[in-house]
PDB file of C-alpha atoms in Angstrom:
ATOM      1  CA  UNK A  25      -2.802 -21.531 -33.255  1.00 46.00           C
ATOM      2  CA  UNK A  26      -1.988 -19.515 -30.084  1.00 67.00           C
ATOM      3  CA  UNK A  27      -2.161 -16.449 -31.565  1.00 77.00           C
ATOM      4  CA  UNK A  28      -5.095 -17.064 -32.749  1.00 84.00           C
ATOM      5  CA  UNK A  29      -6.641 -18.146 -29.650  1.00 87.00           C
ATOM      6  CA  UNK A  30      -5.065 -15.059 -27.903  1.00 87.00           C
ATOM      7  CA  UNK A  31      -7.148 -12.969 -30.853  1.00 89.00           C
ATOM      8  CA  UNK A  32     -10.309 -14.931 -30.391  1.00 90.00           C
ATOM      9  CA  UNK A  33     -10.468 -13.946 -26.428  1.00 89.00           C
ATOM     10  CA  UNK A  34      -9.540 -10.854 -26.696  1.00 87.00           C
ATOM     11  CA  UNK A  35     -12.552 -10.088 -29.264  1.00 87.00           C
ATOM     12  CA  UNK A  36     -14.638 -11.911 -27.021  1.00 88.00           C
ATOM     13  CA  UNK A  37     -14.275  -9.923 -24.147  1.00 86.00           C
ATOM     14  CA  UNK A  38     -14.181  -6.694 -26.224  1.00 83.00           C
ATOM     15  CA  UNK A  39     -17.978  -7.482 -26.372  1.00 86.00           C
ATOM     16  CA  UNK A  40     -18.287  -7.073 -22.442  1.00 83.00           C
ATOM     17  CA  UNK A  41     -19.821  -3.631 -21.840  1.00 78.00           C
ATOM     18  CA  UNK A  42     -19.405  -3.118 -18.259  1.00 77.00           C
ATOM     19  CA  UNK A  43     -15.135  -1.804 -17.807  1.00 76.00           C
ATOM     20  CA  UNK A  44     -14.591  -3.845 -14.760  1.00 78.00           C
ATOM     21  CA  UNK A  45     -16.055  -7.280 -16.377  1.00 83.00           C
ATOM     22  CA  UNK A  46     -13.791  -7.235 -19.158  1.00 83.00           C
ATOM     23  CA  UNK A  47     -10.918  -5.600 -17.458  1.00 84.00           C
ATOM     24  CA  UNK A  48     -11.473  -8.994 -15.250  1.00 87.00           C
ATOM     25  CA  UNK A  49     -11.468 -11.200 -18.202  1.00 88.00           C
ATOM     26  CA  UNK A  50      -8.430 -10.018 -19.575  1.00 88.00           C
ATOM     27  CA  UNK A  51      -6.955  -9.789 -16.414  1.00 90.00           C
ATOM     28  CA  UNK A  52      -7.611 -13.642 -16.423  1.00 91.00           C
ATOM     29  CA  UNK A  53      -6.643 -14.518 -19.863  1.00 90.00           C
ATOM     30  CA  UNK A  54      -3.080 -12.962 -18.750  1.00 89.00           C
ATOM     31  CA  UNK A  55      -2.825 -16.190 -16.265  1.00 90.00           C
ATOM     32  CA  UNK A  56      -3.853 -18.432 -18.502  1.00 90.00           C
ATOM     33  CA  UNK A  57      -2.792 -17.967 -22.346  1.00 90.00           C
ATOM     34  CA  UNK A  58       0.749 -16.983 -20.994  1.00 91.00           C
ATOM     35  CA  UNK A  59       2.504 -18.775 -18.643  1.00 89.00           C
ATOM     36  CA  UNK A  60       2.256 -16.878 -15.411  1.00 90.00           C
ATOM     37  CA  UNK A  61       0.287 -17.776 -12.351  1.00 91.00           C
ATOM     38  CA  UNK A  62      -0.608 -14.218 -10.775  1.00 94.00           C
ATOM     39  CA  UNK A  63      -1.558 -10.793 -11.974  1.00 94.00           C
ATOM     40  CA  UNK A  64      -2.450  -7.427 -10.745  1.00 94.00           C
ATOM     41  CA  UNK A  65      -4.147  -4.196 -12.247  1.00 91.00           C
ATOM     42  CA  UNK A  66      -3.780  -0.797 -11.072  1.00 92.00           C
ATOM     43  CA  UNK A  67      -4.948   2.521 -12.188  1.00 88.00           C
ATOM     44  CA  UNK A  68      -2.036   5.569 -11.997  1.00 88.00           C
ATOM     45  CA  UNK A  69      -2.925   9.211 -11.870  1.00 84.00           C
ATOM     46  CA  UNK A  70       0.319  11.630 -13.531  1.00 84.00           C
ATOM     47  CA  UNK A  71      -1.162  14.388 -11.736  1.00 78.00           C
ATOM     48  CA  UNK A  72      -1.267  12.531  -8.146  1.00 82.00           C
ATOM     49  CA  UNK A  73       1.542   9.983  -8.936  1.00 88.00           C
ATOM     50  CA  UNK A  74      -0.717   7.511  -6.696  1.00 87.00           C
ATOM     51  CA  UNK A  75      -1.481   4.291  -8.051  1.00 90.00           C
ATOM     52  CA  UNK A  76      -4.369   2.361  -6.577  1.00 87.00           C
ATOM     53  CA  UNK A  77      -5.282  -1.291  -7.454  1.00 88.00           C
ATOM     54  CA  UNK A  78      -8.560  -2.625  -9.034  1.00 85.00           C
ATOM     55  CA  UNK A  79      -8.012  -6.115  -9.529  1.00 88.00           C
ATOM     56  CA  UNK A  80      -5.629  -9.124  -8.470  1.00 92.00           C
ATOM     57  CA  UNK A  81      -5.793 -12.645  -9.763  1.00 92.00           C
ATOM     58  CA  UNK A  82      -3.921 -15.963  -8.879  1.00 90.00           C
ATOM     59  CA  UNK A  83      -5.229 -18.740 -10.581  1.00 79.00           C
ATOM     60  CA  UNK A  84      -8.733 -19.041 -11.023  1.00 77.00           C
ATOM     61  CA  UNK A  85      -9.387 -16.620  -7.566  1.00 85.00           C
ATOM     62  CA  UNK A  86      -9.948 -12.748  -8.688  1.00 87.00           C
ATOM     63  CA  UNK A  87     -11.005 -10.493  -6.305  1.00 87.00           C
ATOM     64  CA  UNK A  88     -10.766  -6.864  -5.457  1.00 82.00           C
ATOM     65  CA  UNK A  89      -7.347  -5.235  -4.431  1.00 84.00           C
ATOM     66  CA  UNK A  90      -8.755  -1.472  -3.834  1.00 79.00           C
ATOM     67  CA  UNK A  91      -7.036  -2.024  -0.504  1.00 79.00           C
ATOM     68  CA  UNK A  92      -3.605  -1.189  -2.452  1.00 86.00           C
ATOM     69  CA  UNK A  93      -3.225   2.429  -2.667  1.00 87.00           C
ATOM     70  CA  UNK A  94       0.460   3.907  -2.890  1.00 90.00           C
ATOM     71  CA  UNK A  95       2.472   6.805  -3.960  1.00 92.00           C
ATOM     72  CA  UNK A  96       4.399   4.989  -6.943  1.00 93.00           C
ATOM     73  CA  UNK A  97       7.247   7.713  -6.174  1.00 92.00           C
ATOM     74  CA  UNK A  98       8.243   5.681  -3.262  1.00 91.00           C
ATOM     75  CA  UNK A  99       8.549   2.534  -5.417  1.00 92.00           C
ATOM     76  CA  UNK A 100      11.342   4.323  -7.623  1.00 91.00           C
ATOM     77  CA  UNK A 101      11.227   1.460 -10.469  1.00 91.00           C
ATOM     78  CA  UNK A 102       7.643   0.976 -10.678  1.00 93.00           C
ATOM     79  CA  UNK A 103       7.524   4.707 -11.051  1.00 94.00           C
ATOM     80  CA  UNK A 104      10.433   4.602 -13.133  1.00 94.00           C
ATOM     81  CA  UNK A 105       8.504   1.999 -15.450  1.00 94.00           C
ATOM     82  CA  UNK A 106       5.311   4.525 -15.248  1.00 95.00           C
ATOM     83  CA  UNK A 107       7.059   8.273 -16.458  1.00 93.00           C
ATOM     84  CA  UNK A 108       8.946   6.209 -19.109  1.00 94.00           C
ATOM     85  CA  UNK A 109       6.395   4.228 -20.225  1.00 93.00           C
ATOM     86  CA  UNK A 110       8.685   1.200 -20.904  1.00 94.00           C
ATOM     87  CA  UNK A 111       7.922  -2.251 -19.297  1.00 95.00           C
ATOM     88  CA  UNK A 112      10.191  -2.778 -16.488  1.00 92.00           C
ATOM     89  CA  UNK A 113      11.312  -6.427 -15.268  1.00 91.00           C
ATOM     90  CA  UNK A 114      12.274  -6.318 -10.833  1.00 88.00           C
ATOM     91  CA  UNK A 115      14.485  -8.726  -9.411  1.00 86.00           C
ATOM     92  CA  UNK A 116      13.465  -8.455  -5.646  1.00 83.00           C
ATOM     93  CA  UNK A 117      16.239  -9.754  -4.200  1.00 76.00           C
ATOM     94  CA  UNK A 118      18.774  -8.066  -6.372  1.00 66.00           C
ATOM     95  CA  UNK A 119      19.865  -5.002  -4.174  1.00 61.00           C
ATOM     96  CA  UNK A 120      19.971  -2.581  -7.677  1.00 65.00           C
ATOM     97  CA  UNK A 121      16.082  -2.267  -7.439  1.00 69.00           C
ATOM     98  CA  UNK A 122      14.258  -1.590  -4.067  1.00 77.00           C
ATOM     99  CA  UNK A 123      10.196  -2.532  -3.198  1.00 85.00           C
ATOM    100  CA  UNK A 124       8.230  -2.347  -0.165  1.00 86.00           C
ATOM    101  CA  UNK A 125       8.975  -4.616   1.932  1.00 88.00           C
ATOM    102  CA  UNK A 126       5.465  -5.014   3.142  1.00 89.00           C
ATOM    103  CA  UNK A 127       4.442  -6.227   0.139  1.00 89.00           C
ATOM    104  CA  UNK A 128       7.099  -8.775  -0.365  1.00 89.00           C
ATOM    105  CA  UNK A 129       6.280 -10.553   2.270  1.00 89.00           C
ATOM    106  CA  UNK A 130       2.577 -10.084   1.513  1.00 88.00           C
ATOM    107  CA  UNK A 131       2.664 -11.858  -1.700  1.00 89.00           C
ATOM    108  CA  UNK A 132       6.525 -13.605  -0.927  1.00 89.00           C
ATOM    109  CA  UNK A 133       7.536 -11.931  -4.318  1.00 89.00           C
ATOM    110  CA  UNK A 134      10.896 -13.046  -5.980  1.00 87.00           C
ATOM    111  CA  UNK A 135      10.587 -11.044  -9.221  1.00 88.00           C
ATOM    112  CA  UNK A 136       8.084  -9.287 -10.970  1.00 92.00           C
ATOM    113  CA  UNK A 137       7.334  -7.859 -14.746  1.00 94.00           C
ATOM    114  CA  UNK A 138       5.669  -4.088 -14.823  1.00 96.00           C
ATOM    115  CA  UNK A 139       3.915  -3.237 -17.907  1.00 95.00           C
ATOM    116  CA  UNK A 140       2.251   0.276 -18.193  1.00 94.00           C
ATOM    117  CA  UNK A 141      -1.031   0.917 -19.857  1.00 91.00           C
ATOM    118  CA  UNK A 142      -1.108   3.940 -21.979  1.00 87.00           C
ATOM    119  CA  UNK A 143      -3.314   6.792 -23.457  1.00 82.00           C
ATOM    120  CA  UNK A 144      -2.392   9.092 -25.663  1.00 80.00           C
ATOM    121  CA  UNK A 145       1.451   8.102 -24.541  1.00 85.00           C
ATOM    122  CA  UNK A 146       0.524   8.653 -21.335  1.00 85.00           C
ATOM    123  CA  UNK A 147       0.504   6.018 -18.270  1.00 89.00           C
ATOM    124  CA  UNK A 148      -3.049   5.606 -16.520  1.00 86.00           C
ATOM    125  CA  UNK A 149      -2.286   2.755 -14.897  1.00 90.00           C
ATOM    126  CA  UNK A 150       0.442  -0.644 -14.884  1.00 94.00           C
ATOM    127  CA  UNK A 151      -0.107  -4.645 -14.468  1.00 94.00           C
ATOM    128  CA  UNK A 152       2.142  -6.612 -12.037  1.00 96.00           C
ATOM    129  CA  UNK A 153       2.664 -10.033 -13.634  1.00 94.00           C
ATOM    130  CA  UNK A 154       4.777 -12.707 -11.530  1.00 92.00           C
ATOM    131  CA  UNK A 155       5.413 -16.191 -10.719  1.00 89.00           C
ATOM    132  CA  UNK A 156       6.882 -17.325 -14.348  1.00 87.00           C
ATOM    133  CA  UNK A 157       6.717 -20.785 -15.797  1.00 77.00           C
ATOM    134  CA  UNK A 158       9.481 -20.417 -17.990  1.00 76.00           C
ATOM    135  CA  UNK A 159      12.447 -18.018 -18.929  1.00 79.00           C
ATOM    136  CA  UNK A 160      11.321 -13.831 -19.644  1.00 84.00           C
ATOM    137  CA  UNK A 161      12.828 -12.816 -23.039  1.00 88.00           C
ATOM    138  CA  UNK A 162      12.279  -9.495 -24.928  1.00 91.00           C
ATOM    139  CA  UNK A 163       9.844 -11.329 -27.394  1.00 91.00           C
ATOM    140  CA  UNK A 164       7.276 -12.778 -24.438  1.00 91.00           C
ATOM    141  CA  UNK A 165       7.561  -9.436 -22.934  1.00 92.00           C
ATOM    142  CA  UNK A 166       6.144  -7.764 -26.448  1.00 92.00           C
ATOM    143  CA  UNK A 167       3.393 -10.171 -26.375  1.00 91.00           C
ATOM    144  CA  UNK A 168       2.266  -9.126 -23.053  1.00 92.00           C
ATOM    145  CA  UNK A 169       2.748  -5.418 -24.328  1.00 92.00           C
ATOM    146  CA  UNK A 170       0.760  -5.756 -27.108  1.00 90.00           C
ATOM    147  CA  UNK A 171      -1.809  -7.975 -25.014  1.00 91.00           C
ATOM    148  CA  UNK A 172      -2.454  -5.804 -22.035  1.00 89.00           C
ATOM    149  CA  UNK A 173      -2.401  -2.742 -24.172  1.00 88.00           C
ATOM    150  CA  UNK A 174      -6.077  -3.718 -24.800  1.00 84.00           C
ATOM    151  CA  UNK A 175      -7.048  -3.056 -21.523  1.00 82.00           C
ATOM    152  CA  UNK A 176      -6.519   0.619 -21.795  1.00 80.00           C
ATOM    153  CA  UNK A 177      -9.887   2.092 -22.683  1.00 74.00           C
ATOM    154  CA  UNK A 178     -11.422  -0.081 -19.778  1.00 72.00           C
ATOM    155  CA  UNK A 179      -8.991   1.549 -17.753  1.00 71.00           C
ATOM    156  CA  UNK A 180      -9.066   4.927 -18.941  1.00 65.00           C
ATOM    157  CA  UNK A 181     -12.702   4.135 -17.828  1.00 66.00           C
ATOM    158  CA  UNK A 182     -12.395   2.931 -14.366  1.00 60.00           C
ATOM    159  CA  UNK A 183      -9.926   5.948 -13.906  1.00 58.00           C
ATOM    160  CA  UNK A 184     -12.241   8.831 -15.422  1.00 57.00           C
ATOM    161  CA  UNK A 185     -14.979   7.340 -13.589  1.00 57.00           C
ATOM    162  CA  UNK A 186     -13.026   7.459  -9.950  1.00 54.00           C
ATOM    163  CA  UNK A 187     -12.318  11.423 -10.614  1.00 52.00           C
ATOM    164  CA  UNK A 188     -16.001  11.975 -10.968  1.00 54.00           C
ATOM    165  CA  UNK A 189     -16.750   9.757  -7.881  1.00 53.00           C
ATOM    166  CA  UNK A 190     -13.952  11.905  -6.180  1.00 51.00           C
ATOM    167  CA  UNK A 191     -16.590  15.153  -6.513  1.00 62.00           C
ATOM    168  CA  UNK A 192     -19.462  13.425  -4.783  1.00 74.00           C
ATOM    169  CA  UNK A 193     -20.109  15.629  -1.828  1.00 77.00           C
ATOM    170  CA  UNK A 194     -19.739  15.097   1.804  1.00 81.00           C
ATOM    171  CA  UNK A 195     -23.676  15.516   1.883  1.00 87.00           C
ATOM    172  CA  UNK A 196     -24.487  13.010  -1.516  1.00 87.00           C
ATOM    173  CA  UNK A 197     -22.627  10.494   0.081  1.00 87.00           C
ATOM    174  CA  UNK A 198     -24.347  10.757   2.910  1.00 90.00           C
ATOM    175  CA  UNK A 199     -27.465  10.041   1.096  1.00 91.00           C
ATOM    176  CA  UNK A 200     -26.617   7.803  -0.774  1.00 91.00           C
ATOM    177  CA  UNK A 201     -25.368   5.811   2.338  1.00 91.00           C
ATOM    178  CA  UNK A 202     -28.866   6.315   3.937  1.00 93.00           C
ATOM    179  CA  UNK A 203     -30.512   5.063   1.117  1.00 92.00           C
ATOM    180  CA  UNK A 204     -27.992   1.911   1.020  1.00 91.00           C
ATOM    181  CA  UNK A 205     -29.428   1.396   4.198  1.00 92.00           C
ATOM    182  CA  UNK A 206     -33.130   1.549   3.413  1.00 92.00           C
ATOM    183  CA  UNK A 207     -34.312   4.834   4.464  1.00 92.00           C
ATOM    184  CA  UNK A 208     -37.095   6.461   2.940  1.00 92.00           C
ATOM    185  CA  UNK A 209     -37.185  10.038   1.230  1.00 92.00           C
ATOM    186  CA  UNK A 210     -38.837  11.289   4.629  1.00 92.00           C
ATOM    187  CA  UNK A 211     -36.528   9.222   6.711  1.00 93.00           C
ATOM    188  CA  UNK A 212     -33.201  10.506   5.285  1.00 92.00           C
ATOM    189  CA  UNK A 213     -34.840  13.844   5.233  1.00 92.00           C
ATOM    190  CA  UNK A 214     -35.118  13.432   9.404  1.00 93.00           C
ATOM    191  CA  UNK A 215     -31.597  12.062   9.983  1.00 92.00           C
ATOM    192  CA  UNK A 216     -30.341  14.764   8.121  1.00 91.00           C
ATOM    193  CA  UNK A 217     -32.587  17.504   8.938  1.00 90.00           C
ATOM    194  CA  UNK A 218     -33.457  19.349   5.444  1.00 90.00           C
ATOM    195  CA  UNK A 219     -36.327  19.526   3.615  1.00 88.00           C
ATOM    196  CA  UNK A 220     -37.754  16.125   1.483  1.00 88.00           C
ATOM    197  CA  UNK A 221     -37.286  18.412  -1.470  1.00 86.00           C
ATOM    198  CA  UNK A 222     -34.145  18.783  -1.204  1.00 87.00           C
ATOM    199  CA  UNK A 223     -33.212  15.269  -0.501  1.00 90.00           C
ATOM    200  CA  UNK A 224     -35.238  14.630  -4.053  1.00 90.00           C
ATOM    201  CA  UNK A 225     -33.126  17.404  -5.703  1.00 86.00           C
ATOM    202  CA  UNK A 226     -29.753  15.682  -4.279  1.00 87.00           C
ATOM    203  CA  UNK A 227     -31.426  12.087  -4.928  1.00 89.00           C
ATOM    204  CA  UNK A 228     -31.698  13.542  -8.950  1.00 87.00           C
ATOM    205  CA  UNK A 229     -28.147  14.762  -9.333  1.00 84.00           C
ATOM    206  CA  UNK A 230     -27.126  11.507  -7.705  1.00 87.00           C
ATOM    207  CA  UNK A 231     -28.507   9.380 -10.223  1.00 86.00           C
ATOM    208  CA  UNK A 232     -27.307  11.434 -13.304  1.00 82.00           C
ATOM    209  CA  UNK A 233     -23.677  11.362 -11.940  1.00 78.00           C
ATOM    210  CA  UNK A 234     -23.869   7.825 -11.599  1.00 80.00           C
ATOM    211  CA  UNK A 235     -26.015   7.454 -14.531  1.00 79.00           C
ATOM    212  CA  UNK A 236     -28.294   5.344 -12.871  1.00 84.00           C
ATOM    213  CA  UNK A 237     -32.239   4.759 -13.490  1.00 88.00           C
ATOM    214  CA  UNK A 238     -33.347   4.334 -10.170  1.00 90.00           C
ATOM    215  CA  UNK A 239     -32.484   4.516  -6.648  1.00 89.00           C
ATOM    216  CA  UNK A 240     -31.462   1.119  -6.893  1.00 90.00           C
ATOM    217  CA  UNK A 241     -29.307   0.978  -9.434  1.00 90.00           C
ATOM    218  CA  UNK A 242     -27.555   4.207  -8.307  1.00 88.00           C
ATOM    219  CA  UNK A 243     -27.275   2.808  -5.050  1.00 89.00           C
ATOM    220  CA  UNK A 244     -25.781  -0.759  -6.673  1.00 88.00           C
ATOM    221  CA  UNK A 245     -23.424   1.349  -8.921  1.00 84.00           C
ATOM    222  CA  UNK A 246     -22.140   2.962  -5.678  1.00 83.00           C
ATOM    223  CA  UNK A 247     -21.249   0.045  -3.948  1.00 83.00           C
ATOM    224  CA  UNK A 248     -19.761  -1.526  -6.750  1.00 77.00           C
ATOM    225  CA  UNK A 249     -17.540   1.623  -6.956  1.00 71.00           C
ATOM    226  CA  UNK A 250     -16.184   1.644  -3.495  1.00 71.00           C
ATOM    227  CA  UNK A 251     -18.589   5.488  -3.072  1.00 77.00           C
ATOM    228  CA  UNK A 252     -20.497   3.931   0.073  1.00 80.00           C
ATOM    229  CA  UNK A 253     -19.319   0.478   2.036  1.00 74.00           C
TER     230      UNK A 253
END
């Protein structure tokens, strides 16, 4: 019957288009078909080694945790748990594994379970799963594998879409700030001082990066993706 029920939500948020949505509702299911109280979601670059968080939820509260941004090198079994690709279970106050101290006071963390998401046998990113209801064995730590493994092609997503963000121009951003704020064509043109022309030809390559419709929706999608505040 559980497993089932684990199968049922997962197909039903494999039906979510948007990456983030259904990286959030599997993020939730996490809490709530397995008995932990708190999760977090973060994507990992190889090339950079920095991991950077996307999502944090405890309880029923999710929200945003882009403030997160590390290099995982410093975190020796968190990056340990990345390059090996093997689920990794911290015991805080045991002095064989070190963490930021920051952060254990942030969150008042006692032990945590690191699972890395994979493509192609490579880590993209890792979920931090904590406050336990129950004893961790090697055959609930599987589940949550197997589980969480389905939110790598949302991830691979997020990540592939933060490179391309990362090549937006000092100048497009600019724009696209501008326009955030409700300047016209002409307007942005003036603050900027170049042609309207131009600000039309940057306005164009704006919208096909983002793959937006409109000025509105790129301007939406930009927000949503941390490009302009």
């Amino acid at each position: 019957m559980i497993v089932e029920k684990v199968e049922d939500y997962i197909n039903s948020a494999k039906q979510i288009k948007d990456p983030i949505r259904r990286i959030e509702k599997l993020m939730v299911g996490g809490v709530t078909l397995f008995p932990f109280q708190r999760a977090s979601i973060f994507t990992y670059s190889p090339l950079t080694n920095v991991g950077e968080g996307v999502l944090f939820i405890e309880g029923s509260k999710v929200k945003s945790f882009h403030e997160v941004r590390e290099d995982v090198r410093s975190i020796p079994h968190v990056y340990s748990a990345l390059v090996k690709n093997k689920s990794q279970f911290i015991v805080i106050n045991n002095s064989t594994f070190s963490f930021p101290e920051k952060y254990v006071n942030m969150f008042s963390l006692s032990s945590l379970l690191v699972i890395p998401l994979s493509h192609q046998d490579v880590s993209i990113g890792c979920v931090f799963i904590d406050r336990f209801n129950g004893q961790i064995d090697r055959k609930l730590i599987r589940q949550l594998e197997n589980y969480f493994q389905h939110l790598t092609e949302s991830i691979f997503k997020v990540t592939k879409q933060h490179e391309d963000f990362l090549h937006f121009s000092e100048r497009q951003c600019d724009i696209l700030q501008l326009l955030s704020n409700g300047c016209s064509t002409k307007e942005i043109a003036g603050r900027l001082e170049i042609s309207e022309f131009t600000v039309r030809d940057y306005l164009t390559a704006i919208s096909r990066k983002l793959d937006a419709r409109n000025r509105t929706e790129a301007v939406a999608i930009a927000l949503r993706k941390g490009i302009i505040q």
